[in-house]
Amino acid sequence: MTEIAEFLRSQGVSLTVVVYPWPQQVRVGKFESRAVTEWRIWCRENGADFIDLFPEILGQGNADEVLGKFYIRNDAHWNEAGNRLVGEALLRKL
């Protein structure tokens, strides 16, 4: 990622890193996961923008509600409602 960031910077292209919870992270329910902490630091050190979608997703209810409403069952991918939630959040933040 550092090499990608350096290349993009040399081309005058900005980089934004987006983090979101996988189903197992939804179950844990921590807003400040390792992914959030490490990518936030990396972005600050490498001049990249950072978007944290953990609050957007985890704030939608308890783990069972969030997984049932926004993720494909037994899969790490979002369903239609999950894609809508993430898309709308990204539009607001970008």
GROMACS .gro file of C-alpha atoms in nm:
model
   94
    1MET     CA    1   0.000   0.000   0.000
    2THR     CA    2   0.286   0.236   0.071
    3GLU     CA    3   0.422   0.184  -0.280
    4ILE     CA    4   0.076   0.242  -0.426
    5ALA     CA    5   0.041   0.562  -0.222
    6GLU     CA    6   0.382   0.683  -0.339
    7PHE     CA    7   0.300   0.608  -0.702
    8LEU     CA    8  -0.037   0.782  -0.684
    9ARG     CA    9   0.120   1.084  -0.515
   10SER     CA   10   0.382   1.103  -0.796
   11GLN     CA   11   0.094   1.111  -1.045
   12GLY     CA   12  -0.098   1.377  -0.854
   13VAL     CA   13  -0.375   1.132  -0.761
   14SER     CA   14  -0.527   1.127  -0.413
   15LEU     CA   15  -0.586   0.806  -0.221
   16THR     CA   16  -0.869   0.726   0.018
   17VAL     CA   17  -0.870   0.413   0.234
   18VAL     CA   18  -1.208   0.289   0.356
   19VAL     CA   19  -1.243   0.037   0.639
   20TYR     CA   20  -1.559  -0.152   0.729
   21PRO     CA   21  -1.637  -0.441   0.962
   22TRP     CA   22  -1.638  -0.798   0.840
   23PRO     CA   23  -1.908  -1.020   0.995
   24GLN     CA   24  -1.676  -1.150   1.269
   25GLN     CA   25  -1.596  -0.788   1.360
   26VAL     CA   26  -1.967  -0.707   1.369
   27ARG     CA   27  -2.005  -0.987   1.624
   28VAL     CA   28  -1.727  -0.839   1.840
   29GLY     CA   29  -1.887  -0.495   1.812
   30LYS     CA   30  -1.576  -0.283   1.871
   31PHE     CA   31  -1.577   0.052   1.692
   32GLU     CA   32  -1.198   0.088   1.738
   33SER     CA   33  -1.081  -0.238   1.585
   34ARG     CA   34  -0.723  -0.311   1.490
   35ALA     CA   35  -0.810  -0.238   1.126
   36VAL     CA   36  -0.941   0.107   1.217
   37THR     CA   37  -0.643   0.192   1.436
   38GLU     CA   38  -0.373   0.068   1.199
   39TRP     CA   39  -0.522   0.210   0.880
   40ARG     CA   40  -0.589   0.546   1.043
   41ILE     CA   41  -0.222   0.569   1.143
   42TRP     CA   42  -0.103   0.450   0.801
   43CYS     CA   43  -0.320   0.709   0.624
   44ARG     CA   44  -0.190   0.989   0.845
   45GLU     CA   45   0.170   0.882   0.781
   46ASN     CA   46   0.120   0.842   0.406
   47GLY     CA   47  -0.097   1.140   0.320
   48ALA     CA   48  -0.407   0.938   0.238
   49ASP     CA   49  -0.764   1.020   0.335
   50PHE     CA   50  -0.931   0.777   0.574
   51ILE     CA   51  -1.297   0.678   0.599
   52ASP     CA   52  -1.413   0.461   0.888
   53LEU     CA   53  -1.745   0.287   0.820
   54PHE     CA   54  -1.749   0.092   1.147
   55PRO     CA   55  -1.980   0.348   1.315
   56GLU     CA   56  -2.211   0.357   1.011
   57ILE     CA   57  -2.254  -0.020   1.015
   58LEU     CA   58  -2.224  -0.111   1.382
   59GLY     CA   59  -2.460   0.173   1.474
   60GLN     CA   60  -2.747   0.001   1.292
   61GLY     CA   61  -2.833  -0.237   1.578
   62ASN     CA   62  -2.705  -0.545   1.754
   63ALA     CA   63  -2.485  -0.796   1.571
   64ASP     CA   64  -2.770  -1.027   1.465
   65GLU     CA   65  -2.973  -0.734   1.330
   66VAL     CA   66  -2.679  -0.588   1.138
   67LEU     CA   67  -2.571  -0.922   0.993
   68GLY     CA   68  -2.925  -1.015   0.897
   69LYS     CA   69  -3.006  -0.680   0.742
   70PHE     CA   70  -2.685  -0.585   0.560
   71TYR     CA   71  -2.480  -0.898   0.484
   72ILE     CA   72  -2.539  -1.202   0.265
   73ARG     CA   73  -2.608  -1.492   0.499
   74ASN     CA   74  -2.290  -1.686   0.587
   75ASP     CA   75  -2.084  -1.456   0.366
   76ALA     CA   76  -1.857  -1.153   0.417
   77HIS     CA   77  -2.024  -0.956   0.136
   78TRP     CA   78  -2.302  -0.702   0.166
   79ASN     CA   79  -2.647  -0.767   0.032
   80GLU     CA   80  -2.849  -0.500  -0.151
   81ALA     CA   81  -2.932  -0.312   0.170
   82GLY     CA   82  -2.569  -0.325   0.281
   83ASN     CA   83  -2.447  -0.189  -0.050
   84ARG     CA   84  -2.703   0.090  -0.025
   85LEU     CA   85  -2.594   0.174   0.332
   86VAL     CA   86  -2.226   0.184   0.237
   87GLY     CA   87  -2.289   0.375  -0.085
   88GLU     CA   88  -2.491   0.642   0.092
   89ALA     CA   89  -2.229   0.672   0.367
   90LEU     CA   90  -1.952   0.713   0.110
   91LEU     CA   91  -2.149   0.977  -0.079
   92ARG     CA   92  -2.188   1.177   0.244
   93LYS     CA   93  -1.821   1.145   0.334
   94LEU     CA   94  -1.671   1.204  -0.008
   0.00000   0.00000   0.00000
